[in-house]
Coordinates of N, CA and C in Angstrom, one line a residue:
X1 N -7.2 42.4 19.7 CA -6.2 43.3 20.3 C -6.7 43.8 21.6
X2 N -5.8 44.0 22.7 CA -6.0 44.6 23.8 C -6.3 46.1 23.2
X3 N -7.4 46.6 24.2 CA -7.8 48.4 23.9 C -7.8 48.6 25.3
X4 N -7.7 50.3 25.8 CA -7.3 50.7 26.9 C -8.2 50.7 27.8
X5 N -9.7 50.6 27.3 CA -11.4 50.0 28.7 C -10.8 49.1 29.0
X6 N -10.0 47.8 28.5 CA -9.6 46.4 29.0 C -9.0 47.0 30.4
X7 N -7.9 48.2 30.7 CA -6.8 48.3 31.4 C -7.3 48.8 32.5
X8 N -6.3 48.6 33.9 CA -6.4 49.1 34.6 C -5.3 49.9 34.7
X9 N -5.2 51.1 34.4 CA -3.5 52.1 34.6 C -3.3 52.6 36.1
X10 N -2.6 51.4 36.4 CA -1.5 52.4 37.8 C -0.6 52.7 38.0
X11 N -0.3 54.2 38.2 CA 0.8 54.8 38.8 C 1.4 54.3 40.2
X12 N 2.5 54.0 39.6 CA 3.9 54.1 40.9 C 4.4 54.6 41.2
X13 N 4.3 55.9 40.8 CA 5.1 57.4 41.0 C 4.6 58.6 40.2
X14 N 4.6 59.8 40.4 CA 4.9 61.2 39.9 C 5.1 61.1 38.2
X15 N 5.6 60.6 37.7 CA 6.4 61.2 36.3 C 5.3 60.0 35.4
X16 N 5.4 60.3 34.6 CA 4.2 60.2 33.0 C 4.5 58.9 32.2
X17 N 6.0 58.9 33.0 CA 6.3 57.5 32.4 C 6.2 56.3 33.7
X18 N 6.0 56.4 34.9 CA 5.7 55.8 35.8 C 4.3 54.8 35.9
X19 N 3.9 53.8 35.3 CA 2.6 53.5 35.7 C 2.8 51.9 35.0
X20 N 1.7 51.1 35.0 CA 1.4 49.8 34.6 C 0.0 49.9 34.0
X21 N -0.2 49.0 32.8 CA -1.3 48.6 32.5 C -1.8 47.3 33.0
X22 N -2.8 46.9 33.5 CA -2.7 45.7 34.3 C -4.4 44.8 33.6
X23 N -4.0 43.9 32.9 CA -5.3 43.1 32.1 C -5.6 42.1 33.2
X24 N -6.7 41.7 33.2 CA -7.2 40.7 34.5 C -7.7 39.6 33.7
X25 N -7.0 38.7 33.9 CA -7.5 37.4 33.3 C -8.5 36.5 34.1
X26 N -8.6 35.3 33.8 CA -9.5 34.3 34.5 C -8.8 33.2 35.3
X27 N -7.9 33.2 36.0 CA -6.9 32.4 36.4 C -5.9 31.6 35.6
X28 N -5.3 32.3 34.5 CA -4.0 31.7 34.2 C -2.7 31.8 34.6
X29 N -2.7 32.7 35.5 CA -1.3 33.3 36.3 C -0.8 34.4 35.8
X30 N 0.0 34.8 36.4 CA 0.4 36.3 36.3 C 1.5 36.4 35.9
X31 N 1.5 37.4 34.6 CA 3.2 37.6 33.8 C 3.1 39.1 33.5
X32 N 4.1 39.3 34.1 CA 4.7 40.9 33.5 C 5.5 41.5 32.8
X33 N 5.4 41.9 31.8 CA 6.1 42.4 30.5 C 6.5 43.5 30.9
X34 N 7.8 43.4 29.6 CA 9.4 44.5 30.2 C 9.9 44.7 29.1
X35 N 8.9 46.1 28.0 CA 9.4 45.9 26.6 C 10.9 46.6 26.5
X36 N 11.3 46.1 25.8 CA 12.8 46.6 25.0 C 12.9 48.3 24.3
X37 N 13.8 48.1 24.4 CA 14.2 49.3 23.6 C 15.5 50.1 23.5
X38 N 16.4 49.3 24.2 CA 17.3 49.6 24.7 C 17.7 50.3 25.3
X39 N 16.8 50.5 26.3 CA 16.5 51.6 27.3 C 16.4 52.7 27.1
X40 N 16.0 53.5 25.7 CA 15.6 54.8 25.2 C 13.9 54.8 25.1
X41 N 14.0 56.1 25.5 CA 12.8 56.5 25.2 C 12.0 56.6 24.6
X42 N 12.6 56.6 22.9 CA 11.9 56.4 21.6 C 10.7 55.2 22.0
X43 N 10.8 53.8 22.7 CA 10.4 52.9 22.5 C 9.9 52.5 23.9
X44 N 8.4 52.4 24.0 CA 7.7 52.5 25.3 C 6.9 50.9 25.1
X45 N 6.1 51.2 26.0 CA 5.1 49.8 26.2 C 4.4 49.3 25.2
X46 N 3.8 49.9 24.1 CA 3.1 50.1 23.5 C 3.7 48.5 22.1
X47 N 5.6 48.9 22.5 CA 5.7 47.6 21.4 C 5.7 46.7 22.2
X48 N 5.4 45.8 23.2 CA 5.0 44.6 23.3 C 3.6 44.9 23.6
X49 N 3.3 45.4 23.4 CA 1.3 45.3 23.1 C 0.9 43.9 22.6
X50 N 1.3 43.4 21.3 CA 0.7 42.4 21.1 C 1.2 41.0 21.5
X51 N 2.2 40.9 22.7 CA 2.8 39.8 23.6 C 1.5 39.8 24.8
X52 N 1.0 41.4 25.3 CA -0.2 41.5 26.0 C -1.3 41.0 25.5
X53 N -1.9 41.5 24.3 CA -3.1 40.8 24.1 C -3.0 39.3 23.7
X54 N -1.7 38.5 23.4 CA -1.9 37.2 22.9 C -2.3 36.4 24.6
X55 N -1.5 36.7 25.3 CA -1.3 36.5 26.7 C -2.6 36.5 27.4
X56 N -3.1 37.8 28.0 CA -4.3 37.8 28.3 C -5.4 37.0 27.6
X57 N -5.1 37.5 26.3 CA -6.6 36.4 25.7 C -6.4 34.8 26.2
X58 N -5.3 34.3 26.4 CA -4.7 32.8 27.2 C -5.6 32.8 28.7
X59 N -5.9 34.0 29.3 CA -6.8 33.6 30.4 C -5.4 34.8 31.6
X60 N -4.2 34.9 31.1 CA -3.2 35.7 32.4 C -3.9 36.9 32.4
X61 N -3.4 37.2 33.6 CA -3.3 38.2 34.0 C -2.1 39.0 34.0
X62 N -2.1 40.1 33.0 CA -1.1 40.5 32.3 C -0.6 42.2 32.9
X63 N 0.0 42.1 33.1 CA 0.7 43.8 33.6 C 2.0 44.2 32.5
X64 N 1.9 45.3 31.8 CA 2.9 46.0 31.1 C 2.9 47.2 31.4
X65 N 4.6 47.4 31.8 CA 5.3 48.2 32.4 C 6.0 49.4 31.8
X66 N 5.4 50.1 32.4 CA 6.1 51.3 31.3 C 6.7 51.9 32.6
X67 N 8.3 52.2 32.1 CA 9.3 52.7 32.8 C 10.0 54.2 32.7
X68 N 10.8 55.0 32.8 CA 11.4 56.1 32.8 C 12.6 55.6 31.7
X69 N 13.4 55.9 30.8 CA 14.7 55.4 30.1 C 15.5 57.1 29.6
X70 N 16.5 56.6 29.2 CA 17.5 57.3 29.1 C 17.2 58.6 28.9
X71 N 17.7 59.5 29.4 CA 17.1 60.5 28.7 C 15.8 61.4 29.9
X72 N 15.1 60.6 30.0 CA 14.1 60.7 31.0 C 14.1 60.8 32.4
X73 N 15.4 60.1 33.0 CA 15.8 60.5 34.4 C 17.0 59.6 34.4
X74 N 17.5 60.0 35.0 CA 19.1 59.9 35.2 C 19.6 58.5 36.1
X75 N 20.6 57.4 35.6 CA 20.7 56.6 36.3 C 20.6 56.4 38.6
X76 N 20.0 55.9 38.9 CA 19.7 54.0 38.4 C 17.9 54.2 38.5
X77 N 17.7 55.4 37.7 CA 16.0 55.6 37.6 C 15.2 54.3 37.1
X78 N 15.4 54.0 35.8 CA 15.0 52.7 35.1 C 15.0 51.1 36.2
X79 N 16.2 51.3 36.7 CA 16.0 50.0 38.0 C 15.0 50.4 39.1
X80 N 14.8 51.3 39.3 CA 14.1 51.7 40.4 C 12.7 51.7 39.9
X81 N 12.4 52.1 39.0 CA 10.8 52.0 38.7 C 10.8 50.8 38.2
X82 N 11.4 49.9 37.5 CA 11.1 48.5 37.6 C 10.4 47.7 38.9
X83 N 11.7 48.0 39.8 CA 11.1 46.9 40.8 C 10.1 47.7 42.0
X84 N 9.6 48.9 41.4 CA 8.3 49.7 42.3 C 7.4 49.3 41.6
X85 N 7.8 49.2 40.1 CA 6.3 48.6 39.4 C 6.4 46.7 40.0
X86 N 6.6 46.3 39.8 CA 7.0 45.0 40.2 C 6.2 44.7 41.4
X87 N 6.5 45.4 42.7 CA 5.9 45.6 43.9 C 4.4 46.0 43.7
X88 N 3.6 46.3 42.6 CA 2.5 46.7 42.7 C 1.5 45.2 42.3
X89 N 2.5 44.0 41.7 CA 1.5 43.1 41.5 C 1.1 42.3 42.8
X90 N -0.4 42.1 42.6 CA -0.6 41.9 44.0 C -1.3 40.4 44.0
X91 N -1.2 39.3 42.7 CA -1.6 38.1 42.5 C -0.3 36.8 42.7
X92 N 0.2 37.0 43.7 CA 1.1 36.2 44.0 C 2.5 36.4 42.9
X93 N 3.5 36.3 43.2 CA 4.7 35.8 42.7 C 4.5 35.7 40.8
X94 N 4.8 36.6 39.8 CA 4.3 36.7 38.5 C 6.1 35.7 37.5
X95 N 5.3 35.8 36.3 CA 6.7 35.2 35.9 C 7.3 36.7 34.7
X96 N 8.1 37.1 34.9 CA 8.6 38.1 33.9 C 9.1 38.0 32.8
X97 N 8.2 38.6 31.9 CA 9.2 38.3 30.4 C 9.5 39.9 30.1
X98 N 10.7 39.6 29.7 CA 11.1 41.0 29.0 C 11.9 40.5 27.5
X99 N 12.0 41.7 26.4 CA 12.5 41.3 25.4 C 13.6 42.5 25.1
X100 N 15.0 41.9 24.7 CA 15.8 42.5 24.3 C 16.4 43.6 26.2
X101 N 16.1 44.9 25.5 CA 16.6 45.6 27.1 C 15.5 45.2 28.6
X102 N 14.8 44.4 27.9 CA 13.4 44.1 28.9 C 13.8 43.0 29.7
X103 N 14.5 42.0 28.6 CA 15.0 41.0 29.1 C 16.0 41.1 30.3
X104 N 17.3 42.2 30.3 CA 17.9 42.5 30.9 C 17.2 42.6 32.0
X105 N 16.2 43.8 32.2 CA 15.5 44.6 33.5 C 14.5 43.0 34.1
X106 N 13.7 41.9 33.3 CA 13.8 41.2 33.8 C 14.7 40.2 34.9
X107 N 15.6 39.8 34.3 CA 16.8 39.0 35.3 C 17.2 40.0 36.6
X108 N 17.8 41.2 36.4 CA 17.8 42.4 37.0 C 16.9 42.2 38.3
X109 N 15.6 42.3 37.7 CA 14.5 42.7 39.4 C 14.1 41.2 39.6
X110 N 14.6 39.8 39.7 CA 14.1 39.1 40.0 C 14.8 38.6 41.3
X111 N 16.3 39.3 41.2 CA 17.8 39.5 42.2 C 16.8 40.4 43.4
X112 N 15.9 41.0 43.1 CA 15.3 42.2 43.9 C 13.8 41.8 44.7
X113 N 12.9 41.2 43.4 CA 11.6 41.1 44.1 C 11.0 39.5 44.0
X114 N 10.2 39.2 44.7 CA 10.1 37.8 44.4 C 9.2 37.6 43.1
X115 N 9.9 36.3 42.5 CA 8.8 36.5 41.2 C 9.0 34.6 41.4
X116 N 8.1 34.5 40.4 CA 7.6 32.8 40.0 C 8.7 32.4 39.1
X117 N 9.4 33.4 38.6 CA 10.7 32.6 36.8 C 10.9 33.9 36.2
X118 N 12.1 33.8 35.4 CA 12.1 34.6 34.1 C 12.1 34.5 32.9
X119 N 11.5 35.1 31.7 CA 11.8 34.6 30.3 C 12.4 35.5 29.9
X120 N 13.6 35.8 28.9 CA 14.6 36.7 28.4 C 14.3 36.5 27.1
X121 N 13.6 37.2 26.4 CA 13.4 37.2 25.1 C 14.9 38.0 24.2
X122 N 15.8 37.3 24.0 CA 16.7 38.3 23.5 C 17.1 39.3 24.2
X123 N 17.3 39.1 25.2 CA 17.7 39.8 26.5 C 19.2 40.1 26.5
X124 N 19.7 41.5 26.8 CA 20.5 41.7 27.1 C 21.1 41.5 28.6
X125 N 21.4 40.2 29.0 CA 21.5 39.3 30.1 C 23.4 40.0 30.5
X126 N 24.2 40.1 29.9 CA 25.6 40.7 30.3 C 26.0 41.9 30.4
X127 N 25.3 42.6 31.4 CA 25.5 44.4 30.7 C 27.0 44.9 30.3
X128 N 27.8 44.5 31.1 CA 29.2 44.9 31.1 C 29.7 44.4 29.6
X129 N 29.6 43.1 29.4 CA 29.7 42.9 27.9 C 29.5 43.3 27.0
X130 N 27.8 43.7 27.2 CA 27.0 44.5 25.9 C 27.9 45.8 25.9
X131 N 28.1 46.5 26.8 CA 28.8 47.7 27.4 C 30.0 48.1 26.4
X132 N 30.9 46.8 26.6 CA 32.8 46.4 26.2 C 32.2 46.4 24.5
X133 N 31.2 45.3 24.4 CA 31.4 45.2 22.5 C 30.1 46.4 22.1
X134 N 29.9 47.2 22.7 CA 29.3 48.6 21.7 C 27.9 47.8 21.1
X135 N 27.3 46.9 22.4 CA 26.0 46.6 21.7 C 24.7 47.5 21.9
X136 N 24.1 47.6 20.6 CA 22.8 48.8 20.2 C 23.5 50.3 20.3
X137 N 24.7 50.1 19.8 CA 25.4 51.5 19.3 C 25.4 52.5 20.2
X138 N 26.1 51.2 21.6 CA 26.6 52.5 22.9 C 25.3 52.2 23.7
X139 N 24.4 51.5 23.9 CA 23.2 51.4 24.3 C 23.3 51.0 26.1
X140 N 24.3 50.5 25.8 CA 24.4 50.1 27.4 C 25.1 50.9 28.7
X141 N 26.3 51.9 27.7 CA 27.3 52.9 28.7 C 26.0 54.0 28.6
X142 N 25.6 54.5 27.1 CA 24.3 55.4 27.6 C 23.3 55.5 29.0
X143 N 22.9 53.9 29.1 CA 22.0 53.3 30.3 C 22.8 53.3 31.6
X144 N 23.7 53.2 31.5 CA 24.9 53.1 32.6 C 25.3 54.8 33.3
X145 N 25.6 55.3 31.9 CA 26.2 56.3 32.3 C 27.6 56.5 31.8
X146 N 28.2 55.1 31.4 CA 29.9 55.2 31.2 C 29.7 53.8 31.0
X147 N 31.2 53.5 30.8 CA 32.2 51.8 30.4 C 32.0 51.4 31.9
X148 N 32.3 50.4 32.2 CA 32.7 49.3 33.1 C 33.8 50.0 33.5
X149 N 34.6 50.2 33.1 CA 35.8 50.3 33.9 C 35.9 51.7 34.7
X150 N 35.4 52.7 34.0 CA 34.9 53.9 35.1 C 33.9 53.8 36.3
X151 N 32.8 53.0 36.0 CA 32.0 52.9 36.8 C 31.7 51.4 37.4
X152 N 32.8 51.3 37.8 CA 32.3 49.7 38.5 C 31.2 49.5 39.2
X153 N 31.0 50.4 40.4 CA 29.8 50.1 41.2 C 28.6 50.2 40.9
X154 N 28.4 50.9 39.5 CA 27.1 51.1 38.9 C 26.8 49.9 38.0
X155 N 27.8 49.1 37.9 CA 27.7 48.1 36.7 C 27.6 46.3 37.9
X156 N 28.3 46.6 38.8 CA 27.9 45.5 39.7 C 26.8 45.8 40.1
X157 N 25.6 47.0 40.4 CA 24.0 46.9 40.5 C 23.4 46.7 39.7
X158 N 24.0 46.9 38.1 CA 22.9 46.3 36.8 C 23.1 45.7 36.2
X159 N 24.2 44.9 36.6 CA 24.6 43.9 35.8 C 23.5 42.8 35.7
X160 N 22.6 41.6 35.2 CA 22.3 40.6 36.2 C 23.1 39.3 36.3
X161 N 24.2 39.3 36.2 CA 25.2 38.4 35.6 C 25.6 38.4 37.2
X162 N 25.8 39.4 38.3 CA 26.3 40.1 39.2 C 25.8 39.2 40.2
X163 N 24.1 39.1 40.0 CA 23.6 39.0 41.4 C 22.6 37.4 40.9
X164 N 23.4 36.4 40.4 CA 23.4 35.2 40.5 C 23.4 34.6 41.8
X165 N 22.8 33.5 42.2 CA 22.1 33.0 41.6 C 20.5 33.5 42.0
X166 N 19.8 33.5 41.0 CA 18.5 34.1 41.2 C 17.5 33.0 42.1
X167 N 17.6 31.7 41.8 CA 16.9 30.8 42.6 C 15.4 30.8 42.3
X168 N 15.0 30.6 41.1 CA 14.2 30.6 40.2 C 14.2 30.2 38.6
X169 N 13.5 29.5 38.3 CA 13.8 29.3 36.5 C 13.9 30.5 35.7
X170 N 14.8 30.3 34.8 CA 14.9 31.7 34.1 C 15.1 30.5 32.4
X171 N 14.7 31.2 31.9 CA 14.4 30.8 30.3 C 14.9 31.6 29.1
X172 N 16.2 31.6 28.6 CA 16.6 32.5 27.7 C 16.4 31.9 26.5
X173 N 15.6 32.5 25.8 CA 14.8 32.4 24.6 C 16.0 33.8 23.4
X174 N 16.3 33.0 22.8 CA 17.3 34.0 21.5 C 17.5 33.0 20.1
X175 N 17.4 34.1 19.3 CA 17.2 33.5 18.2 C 19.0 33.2 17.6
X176 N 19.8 32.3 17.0 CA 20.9 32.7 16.4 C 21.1 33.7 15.2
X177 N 20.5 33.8 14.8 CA 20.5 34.9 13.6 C 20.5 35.9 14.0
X178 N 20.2 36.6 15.2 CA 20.1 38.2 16.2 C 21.0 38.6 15.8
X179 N 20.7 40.0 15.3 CA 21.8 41.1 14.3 C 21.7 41.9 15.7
X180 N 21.3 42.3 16.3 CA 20.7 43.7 17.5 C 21.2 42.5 19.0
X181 N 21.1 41.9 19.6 CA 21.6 41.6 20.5 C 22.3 39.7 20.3
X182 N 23.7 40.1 20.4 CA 24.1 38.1 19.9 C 23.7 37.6 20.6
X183 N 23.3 36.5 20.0 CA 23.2 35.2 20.6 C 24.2 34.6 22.1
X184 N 25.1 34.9 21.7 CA 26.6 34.4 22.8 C 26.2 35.1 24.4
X185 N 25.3 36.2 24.0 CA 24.9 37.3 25.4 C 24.5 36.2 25.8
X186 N 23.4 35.4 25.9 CA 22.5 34.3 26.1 C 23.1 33.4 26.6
X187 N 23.7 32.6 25.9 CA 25.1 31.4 26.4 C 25.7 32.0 27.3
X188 N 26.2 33.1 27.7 CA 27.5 33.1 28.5 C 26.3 33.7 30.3
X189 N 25.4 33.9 29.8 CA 24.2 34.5 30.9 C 24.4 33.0 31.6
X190 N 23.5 31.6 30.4 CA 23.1 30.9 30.9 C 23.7 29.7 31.8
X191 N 25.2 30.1 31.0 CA 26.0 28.9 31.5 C 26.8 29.4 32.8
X192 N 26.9 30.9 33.1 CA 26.7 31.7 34.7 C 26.1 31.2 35.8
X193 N 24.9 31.0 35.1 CA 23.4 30.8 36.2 C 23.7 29.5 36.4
X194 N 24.0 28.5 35.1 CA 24.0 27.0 36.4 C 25.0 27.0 36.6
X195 N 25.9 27.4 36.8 CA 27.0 27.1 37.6 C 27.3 27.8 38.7
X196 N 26.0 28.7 38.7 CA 26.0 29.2 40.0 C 24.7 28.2 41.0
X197 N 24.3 27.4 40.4 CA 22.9 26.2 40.4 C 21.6 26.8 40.1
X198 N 21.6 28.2 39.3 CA 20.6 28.2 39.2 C 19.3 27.2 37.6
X199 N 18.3 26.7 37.9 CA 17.3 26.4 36.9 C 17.7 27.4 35.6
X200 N 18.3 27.5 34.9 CA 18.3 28.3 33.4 C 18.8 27.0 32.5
X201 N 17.8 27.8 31.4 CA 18.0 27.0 30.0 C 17.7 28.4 29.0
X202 N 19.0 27.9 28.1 CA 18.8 28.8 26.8 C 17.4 27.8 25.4
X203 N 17.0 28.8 25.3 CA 16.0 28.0 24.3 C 16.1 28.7 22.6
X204 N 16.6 27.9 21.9 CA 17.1 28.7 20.4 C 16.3 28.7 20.0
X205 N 15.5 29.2 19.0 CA 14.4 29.6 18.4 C 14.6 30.1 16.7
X206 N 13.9 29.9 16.2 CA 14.7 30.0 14.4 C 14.0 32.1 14.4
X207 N 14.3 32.7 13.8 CA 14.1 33.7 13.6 C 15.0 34.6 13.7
X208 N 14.5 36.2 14.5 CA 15.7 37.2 14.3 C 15.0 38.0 15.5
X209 N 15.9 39.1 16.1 CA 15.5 39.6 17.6 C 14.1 40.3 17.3
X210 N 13.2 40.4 16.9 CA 12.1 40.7 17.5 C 11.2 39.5 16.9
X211 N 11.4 38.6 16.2 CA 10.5 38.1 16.4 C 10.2 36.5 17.9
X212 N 11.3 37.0 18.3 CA 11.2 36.1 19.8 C 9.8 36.8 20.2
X213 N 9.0 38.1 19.9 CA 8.6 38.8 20.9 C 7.1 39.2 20.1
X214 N 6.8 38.4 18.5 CA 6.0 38.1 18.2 C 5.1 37.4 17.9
X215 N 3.8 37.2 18.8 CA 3.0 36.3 18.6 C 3.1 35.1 17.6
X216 N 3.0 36.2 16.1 CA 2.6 35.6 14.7 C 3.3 34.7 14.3
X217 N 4.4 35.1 15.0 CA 5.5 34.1 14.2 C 6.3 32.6 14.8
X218 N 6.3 32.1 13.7 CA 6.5 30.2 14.4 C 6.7 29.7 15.3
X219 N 8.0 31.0 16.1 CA 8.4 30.0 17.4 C 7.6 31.0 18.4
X220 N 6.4 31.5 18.3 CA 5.8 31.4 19.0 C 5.3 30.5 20.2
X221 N 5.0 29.3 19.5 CA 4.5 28.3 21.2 C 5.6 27.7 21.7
X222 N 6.9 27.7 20.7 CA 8.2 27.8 22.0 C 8.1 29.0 23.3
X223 N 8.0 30.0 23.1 CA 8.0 31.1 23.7 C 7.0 30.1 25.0
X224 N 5.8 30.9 24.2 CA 4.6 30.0 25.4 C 5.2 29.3 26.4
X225 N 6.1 28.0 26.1 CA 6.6 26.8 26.1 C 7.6 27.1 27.5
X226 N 8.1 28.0 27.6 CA 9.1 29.0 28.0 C 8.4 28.9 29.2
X227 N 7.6 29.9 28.9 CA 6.7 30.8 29.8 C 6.0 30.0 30.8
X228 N 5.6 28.7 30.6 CA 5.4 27.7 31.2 C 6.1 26.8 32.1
X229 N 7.2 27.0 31.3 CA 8.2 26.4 32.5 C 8.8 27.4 33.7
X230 N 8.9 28.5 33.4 CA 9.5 29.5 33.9 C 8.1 29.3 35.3
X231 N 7.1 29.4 34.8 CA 5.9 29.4 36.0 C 5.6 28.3 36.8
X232 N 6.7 27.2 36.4 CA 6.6 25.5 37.1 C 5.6 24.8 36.6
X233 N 4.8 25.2 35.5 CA 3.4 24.8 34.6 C 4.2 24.1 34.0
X234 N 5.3 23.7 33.1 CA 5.9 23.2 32.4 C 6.1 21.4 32.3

């Protein structure tokens, strides 16, 4: 397991939740993690921890991002400290995996900062959708602020459905069985992006939404597999 002597902690800003843990590998390239939680507070960096140590010990150079969420500062806070943490990697063009709401803030800052790819681990890829069908129990008007239809202009900046095409591989990794974010979020992301020409592929995976986002379990070197292509390694 990664322990905190491994890290280098940099702040991007003022507030407690602003900073990056940044592991230094031996030239495997650079990926930055965007854990989930559905953008609440309750759930910080700490759970993809072990996506960081599997990663790093691979040789990357790994940055996990810990952001501001609901509750903690008031919309478009969470977009803005993404792509300030984003800006602080300084090993060329990284590939971003996020899982579940991470997934989202992945696609999100890739419209924003230059990156190498995206992986969407169960990624909430439609926000306005997630929004309309009440996915993670309001999880998305919460992060918003309101529905789609009150706030259009807040939902055309977080959508990443919005700011197609990204011009980059993006890799949506979802399991069918996902009780917490559908499957269909995925499909209707990916079949957006090529038809907007972007490089996306959905990649099905047997399991259920978090285990896209653990090591231990089977479709793990799918994942890898992902991550690989997303970086043009593939």
């Amino acid at each position: 397991m990664l322990c905190c002597v491994c890290a280098d902690r940099l702040p991007y800003g003022d507030d407690p939740a602003q900073f990056v843990d940044v592991y230094r590998g031996d030239g495997g390239g650079s990926v930055v993690l965007l854990h989930g939680g559905f953008w609440r507070a309750r759930v910080g960096l700490d759970h993809i921890a072990p996506v960081a140590a599997d990663l790093h010990g691979r040789g990357h150079t790994v940055v996990n991002v810990e952001y501001r969420r609901v509750g903690q500062a008031p919309f478009p806070a969470t977009l803005d400290d993404v792509e300030a943490a984003l800006r602080l990697v300084e090993e060329g063009p990284a590939v971003v995996v996020g899982h579940s709401a991470g997934g989202h803030l992945a696609a999100w800052v890739a419209s924003r900062v230059p990156v190498a790819g995206v992986v969407s681990l169960a990624g909430v890829l439609t926000l306005a959708d997630a929004a309309r069908e009440g996915i993670g129990e309001g999880a998305a008007t919460d992060f918003v602020g309101g529905p789609p239809d009150e706030l259009p202009d807040r939902y055309a900046l977080a959508d990443p459905v919005a700011h197609l095409p990204l011009g980059v591989p993006l890799r949506a990794v979802h399991a069918r069985a996902d009780d917490r974010v559908p499957f269909d979020t995925s499909v209707r992301y990916v079949e957006a992006a090529r038809a907007a020409g972007d490089d996306a592929a959905l990649v099905e995976v047997p399991g259920d939404h978090f285990t896209v986002a653990d090591p231990t379990h089977a479709s793990w070197p799918t994942v890898l597999g992902a991550i690989a292509e997303a970086s043009g390694q593939g």
